[in-house]
CSV table of C-alpha atoms and ligand atoms in Angstrom, one decimal:
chain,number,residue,atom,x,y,z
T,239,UNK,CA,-33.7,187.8,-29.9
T,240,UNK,CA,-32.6,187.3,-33.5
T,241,UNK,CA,-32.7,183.5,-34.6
T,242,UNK,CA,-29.3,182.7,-37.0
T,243,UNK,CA,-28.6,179.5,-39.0
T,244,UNK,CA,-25.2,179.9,-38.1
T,245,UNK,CA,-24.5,183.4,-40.1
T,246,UNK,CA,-21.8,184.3,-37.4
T,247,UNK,CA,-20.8,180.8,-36.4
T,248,UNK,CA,-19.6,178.7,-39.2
T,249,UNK,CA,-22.5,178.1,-41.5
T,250,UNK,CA,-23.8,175.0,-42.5
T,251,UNK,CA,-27.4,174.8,-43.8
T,252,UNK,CA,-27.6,171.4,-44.3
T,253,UNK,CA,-26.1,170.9,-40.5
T,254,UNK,CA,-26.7,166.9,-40.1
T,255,UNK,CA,-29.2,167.0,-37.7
T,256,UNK,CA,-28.0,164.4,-34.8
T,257,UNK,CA,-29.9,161.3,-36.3
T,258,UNK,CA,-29.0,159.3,-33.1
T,259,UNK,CA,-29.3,161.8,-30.4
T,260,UNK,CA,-31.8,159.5,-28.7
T,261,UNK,CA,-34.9,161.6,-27.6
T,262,UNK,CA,-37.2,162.4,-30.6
T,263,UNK,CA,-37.2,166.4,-31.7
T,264,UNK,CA,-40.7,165.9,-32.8
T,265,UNK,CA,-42.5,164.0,-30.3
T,266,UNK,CA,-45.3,166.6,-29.8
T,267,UNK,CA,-44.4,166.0,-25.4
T,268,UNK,CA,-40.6,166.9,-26.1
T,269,UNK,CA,-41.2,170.4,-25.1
T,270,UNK,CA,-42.7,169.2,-21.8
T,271,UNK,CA,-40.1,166.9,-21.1
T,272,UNK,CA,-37.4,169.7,-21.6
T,273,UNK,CA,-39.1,171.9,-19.5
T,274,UNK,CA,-39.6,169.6,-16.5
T,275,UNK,CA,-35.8,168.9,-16.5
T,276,UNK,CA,-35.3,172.7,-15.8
T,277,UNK,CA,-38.0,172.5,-13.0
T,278,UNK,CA,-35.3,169.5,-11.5
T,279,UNK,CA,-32.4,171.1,-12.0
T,280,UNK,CA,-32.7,174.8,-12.8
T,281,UNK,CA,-32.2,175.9,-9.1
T,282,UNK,CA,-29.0,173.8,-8.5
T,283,UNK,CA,-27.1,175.7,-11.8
T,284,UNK,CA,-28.1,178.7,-11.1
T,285,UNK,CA,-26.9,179.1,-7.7
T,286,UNK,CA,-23.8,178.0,-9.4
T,287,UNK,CA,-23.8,180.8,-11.7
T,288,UNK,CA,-24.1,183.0,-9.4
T,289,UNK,CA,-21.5,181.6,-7.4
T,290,UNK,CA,-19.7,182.0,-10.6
T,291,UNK,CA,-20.1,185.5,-10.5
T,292,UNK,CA,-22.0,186.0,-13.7
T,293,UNK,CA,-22.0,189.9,-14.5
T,294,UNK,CA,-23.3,192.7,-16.2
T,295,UNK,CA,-21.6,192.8,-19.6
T,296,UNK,CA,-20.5,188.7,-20.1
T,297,UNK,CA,-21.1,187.0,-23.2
T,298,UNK,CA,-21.9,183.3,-22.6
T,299,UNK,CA,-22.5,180.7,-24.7
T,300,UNK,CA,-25.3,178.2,-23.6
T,301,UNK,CA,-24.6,174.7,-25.4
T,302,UNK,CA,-28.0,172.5,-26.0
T,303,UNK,CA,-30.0,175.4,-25.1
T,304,UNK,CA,-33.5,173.1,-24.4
T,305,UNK,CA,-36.2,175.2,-23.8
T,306,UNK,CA,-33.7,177.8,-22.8
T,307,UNK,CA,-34.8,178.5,-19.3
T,308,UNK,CA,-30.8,179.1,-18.2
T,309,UNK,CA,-30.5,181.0,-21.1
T,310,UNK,CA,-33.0,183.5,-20.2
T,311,UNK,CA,-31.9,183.6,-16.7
T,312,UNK,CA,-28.1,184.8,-18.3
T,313,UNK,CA,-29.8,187.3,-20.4
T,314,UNK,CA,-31.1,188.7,-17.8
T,315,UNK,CA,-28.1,188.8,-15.4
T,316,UNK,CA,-25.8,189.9,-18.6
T,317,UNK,CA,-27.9,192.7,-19.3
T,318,UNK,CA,-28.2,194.7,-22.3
T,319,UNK,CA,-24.1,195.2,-22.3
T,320,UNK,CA,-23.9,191.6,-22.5
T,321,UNK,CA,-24.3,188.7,-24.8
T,322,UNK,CA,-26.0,185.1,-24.5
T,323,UNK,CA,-25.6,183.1,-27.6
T,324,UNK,CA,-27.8,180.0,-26.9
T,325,UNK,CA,-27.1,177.1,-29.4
T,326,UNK,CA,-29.0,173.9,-30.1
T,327,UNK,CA,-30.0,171.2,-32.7
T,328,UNK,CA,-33.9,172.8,-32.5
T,329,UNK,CA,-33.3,176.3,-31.4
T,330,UNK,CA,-37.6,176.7,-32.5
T,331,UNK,CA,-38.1,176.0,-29.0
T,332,UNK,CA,-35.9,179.5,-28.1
T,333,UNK,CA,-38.2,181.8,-29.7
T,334,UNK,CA,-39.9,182.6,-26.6
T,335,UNK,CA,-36.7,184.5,-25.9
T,336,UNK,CA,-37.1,187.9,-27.4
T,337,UNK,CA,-34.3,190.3,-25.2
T,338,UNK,CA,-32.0,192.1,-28.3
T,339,UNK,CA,-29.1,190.6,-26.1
T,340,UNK,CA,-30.1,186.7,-26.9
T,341,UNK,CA,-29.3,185.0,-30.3
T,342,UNK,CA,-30.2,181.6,-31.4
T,343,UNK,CA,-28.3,179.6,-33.5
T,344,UNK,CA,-28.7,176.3,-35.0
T,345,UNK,CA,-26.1,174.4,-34.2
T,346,UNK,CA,-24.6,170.4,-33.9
T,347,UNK,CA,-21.9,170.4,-31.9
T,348,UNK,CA,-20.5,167.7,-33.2
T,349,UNK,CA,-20.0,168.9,-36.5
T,350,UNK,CA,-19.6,172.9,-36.2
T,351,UNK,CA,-17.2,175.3,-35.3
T,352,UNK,CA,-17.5,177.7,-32.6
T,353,UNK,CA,-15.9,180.8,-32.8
T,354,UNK,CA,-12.6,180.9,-31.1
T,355,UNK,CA,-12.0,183.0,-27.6
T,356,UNK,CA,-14.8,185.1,-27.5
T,357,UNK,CA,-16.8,184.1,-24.3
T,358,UNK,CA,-16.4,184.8,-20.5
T,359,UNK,CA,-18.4,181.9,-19.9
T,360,UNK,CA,-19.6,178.5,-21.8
T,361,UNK,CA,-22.1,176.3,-19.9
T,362,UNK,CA,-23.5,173.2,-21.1
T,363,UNK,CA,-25.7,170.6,-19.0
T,364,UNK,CA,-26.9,167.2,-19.7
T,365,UNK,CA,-25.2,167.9,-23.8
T,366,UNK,CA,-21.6,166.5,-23.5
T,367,UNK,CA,-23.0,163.4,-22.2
T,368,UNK,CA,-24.8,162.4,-25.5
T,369,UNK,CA,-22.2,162.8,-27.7
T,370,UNK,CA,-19.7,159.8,-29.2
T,371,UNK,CA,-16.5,162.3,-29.1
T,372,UNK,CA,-17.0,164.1,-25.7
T,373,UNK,CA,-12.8,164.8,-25.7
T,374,UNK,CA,-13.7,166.7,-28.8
T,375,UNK,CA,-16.9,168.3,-28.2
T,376,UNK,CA,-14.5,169.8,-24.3
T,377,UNK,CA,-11.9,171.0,-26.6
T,378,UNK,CA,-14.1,172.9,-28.7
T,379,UNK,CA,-16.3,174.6,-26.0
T,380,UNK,CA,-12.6,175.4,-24.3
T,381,UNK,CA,-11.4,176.6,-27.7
T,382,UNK,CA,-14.7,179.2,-27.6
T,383,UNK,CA,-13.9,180.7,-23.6
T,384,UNK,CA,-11.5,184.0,-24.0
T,385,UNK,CA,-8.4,183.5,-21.9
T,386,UNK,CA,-9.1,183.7,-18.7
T,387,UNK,CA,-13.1,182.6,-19.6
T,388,UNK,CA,-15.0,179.8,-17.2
T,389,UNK,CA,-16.0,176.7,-18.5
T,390,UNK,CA,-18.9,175.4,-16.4
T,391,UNK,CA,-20.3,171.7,-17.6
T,392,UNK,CA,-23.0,169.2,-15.7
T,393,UNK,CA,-23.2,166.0,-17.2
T,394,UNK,CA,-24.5,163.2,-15.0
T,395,UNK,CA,-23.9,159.8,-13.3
T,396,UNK,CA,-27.0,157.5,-13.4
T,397,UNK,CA,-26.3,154.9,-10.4
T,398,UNK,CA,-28.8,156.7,-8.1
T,399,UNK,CA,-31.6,157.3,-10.1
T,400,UNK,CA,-34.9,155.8,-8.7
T,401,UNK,CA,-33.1,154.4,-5.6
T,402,UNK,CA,-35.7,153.9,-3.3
T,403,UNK,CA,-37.2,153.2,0.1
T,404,UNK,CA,-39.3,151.1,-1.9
T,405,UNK,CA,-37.5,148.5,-2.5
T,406,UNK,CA,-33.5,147.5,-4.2
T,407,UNK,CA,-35.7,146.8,-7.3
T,408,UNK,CA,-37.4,149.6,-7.8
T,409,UNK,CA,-38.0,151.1,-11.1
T,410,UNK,CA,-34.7,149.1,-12.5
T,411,UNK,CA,-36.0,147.4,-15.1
T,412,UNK,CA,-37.4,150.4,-16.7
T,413,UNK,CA,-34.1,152.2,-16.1
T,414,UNK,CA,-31.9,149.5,-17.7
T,415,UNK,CA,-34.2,149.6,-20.6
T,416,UNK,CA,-34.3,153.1,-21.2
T,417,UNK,CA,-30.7,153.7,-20.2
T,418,UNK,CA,-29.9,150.7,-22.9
T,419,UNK,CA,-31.2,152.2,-25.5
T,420,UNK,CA,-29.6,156.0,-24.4
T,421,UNK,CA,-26.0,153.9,-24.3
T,422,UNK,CA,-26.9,152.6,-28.0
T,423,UNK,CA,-27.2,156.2,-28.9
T,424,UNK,CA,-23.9,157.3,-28.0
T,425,UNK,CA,-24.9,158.4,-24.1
T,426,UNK,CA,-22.6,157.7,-21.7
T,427,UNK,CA,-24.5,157.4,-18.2
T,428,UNK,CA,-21.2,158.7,-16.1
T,429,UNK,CA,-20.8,161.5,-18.3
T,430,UNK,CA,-19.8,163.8,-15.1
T,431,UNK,CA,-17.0,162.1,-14.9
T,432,UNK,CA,-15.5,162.6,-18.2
T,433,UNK,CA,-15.7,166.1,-17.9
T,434,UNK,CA,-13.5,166.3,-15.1
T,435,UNK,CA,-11.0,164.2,-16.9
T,436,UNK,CA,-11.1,166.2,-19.9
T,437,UNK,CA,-11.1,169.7,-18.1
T,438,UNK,CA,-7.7,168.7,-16.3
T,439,UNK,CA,-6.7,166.7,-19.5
T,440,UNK,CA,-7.6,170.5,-21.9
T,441,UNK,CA,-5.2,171.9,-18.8
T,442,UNK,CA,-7.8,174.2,-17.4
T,443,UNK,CA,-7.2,176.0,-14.6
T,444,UNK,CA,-9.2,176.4,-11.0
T,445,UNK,CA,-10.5,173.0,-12.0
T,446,UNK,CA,-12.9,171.6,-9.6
T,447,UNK,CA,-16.2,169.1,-9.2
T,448,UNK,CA,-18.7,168.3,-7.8
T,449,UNK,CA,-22.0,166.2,-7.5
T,450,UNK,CA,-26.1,166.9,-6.6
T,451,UNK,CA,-28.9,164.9,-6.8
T,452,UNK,CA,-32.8,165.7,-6.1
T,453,UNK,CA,-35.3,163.7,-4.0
T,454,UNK,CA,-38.2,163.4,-6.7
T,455,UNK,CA,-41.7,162.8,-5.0
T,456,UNK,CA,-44.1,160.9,-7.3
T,457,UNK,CA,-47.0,162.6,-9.0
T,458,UNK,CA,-44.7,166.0,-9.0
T,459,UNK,CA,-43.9,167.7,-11.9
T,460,UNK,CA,-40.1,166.8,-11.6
T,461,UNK,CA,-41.8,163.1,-11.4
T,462,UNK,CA,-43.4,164.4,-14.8
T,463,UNK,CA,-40.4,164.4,-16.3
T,464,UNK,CA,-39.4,161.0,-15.7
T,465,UNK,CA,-42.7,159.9,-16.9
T,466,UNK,CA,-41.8,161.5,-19.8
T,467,UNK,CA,-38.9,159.9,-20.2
T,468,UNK,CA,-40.3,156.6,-20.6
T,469,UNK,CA,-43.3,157.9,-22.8
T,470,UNK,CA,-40.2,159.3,-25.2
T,471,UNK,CA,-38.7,156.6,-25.4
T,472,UNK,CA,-41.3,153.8,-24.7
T,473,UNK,CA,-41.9,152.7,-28.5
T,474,UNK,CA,-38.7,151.4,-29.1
T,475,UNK,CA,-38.1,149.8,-25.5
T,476,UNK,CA,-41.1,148.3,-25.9
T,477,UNK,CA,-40.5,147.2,-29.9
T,478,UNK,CA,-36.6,146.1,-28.7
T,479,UNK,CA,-39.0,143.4,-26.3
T,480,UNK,CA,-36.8,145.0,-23.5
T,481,UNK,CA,-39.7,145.7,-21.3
T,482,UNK,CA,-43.8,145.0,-22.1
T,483,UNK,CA,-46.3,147.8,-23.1
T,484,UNK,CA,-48.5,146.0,-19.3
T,485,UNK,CA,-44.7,147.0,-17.4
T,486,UNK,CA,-44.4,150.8,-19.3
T,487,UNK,CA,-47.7,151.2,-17.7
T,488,UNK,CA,-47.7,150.4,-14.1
T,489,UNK,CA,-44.2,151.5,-14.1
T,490,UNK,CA,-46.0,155.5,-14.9
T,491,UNK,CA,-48.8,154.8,-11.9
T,492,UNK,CA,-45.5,153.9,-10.3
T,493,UNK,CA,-44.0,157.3,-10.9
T,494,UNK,CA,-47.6,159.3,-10.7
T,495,UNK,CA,-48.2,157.8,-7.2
T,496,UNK,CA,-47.4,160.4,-4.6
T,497,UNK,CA,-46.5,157.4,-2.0
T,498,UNK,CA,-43.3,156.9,-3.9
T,499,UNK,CA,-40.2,159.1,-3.5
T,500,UNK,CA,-37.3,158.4,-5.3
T,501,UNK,CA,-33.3,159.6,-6.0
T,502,UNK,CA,-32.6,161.3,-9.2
T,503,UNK,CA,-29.4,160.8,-10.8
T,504,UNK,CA,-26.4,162.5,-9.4
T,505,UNK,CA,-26.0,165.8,-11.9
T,506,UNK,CA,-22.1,166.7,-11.7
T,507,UNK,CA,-20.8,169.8,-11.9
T,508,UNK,CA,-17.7,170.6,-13.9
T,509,UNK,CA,-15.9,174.1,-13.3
T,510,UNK,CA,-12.6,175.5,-15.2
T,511,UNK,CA,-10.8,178.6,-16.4
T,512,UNK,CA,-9.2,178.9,-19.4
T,513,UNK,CA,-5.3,180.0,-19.0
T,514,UNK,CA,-5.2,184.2,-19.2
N,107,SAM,C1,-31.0,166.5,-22.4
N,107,SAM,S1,-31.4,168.0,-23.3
N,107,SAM,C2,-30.8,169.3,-22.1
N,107,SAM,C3,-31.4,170.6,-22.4
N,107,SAM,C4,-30.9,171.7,-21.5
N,107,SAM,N1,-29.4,171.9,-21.6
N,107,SAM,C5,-31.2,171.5,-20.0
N,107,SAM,O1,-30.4,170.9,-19.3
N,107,SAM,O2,-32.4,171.8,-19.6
N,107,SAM,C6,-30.1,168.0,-24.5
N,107,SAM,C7,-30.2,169.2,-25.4
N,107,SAM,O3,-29.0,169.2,-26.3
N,107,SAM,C8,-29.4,169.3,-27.6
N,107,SAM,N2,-28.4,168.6,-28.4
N,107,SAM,C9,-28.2,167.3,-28.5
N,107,SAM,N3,-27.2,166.9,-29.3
N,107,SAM,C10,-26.7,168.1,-29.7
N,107,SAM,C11,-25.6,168.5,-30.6
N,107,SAM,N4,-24.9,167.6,-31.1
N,107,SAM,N5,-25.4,169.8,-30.8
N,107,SAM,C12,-26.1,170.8,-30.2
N,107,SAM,N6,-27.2,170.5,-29.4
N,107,SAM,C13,-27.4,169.2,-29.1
N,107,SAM,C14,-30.8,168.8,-27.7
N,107,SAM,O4,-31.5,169.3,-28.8
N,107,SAM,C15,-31.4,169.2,-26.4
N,107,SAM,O5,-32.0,170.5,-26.4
């Protein structure tokens, strides 16, 4: 893998880092928590890509790479005829990928340019979401696909997350805190939805949608991930007097205790081909 600052895609070393992308790059757990979300999802989007058809010989671009668990899993399928470029705000946490046919790139989509029709595929999950423009940021990962390219977005809808035998009440609070602050931060909590309205809005072809969502069992490491969550993001709830330091911690023996069970949000899958 070579790591860029943007040498091929439009350079800008003093790229404004995403001051109020919510979750904290330095946080010493952010790592953790990135890599838990793959553990919840991973499965689900790669079925998809291979339902997709992902081949020998692609180039994709990966948006808001993470810990870049999909983006090995392309460079791999792509092979060494094929191209993954895997973009990101942090792409330090990509350097584990070291195949010649993987480069990282600092990136903010916000702010950058992409370079115009030169992937087969562009996937982005839980990115689009975060972002104050998300008509914009669509346009531009549609202005990257070559004609005839798949665009393949998940984004998700937040209604169902921590639904619960346990009660109508369970785990809310938290939630509205956390999701509060997220919304202050320019996260929109039905971001699936948007992209289907802006895939058939951009015209995209073969345009279709749809939603999963995991049953999370407490004390798991997918459960992990929604501790984390809270820990991330804990100071400022907390400092905000949204929800007490006494309710941040039962609320984690909540989520560590292997009696609970609970819905994750519904992740929703975007799919559409740029016009040949
Ligand atoms: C919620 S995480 C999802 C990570 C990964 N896509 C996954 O699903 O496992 C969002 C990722 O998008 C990156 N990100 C946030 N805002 C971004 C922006 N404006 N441009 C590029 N990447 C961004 C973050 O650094 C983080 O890696």
């Amino acid at each position: 893998m070579s790591v860029t600052e943007g040498a091929e895609i439009a350079a800008d070393p003093d790229v404004a880092r995403a001051a109020e992308y919510v979750f904290d790059q330095s946080w010493d757990q952010e790592s953790e928590r990135l890599r838990t979300n793959e553990a919840i999802w991973d499965p689900g989007t790669i079925e998809r890509l291979e339902r997709l058809g992902v081949a020998a010989g692609w180039s994709v671009l990966e948006v808001g790479a993470g810990t870049g668990s999909i983006a090995g899993w392309l460079a791999e399928r792509v092979g060494p005829d094929g191209r993954v470029v895997a973009v990101d705000l942090e792409p330090s946490r990509l350097d584990w990928l070291t195949a010649a046919n993987v480069e990282a790139v600092r990136l903010d989509l916000r702010t950058q340019e992409l370079p115009a029709g030169a992937f087969d595929l562009v996937h982005s999950r839980m990115v689009v979401q975060h972002l104050a423009d998300r008509p914009a940021a669509v346009a531009k990962l549609v202005r990257a696909l070559k004609p005839g390219g798949r665009l393949f977005l998940e984004d998700t809808d937040s209604l169902s997350l921590f639904r619960s035998s346990a009660g109508e009440d369970f785990l809310q609070d938290v939630k509205a805190a956390g999701y509060g602050l997220m919304r202050r931060s320019g996260h929109e909590p039905r971001g699936g939805h948007f992209d289907l309205d802006a895939a058939l809005e951009l015209g995209l072809e073969e345009v279709a949608a749809e939603g999963r969502a995991v049953m999370v069992h407490g004390g798991s490491r997918q459960a992990r991930h929604y501790m984390l969550w809270l820990e991330s993001l804990r100071p400022r709830i907390v400092a905000e007097g949204l929800v007490s330091e006494a309710r941040v911690d039962e609320a984690l023996r909540e989520m560590a205790d292997p009696g609970h069970r609970w819905l994750s949000q519904v992740l929703i899958s975007t799919f559409g081909r740029r016009a040949r």
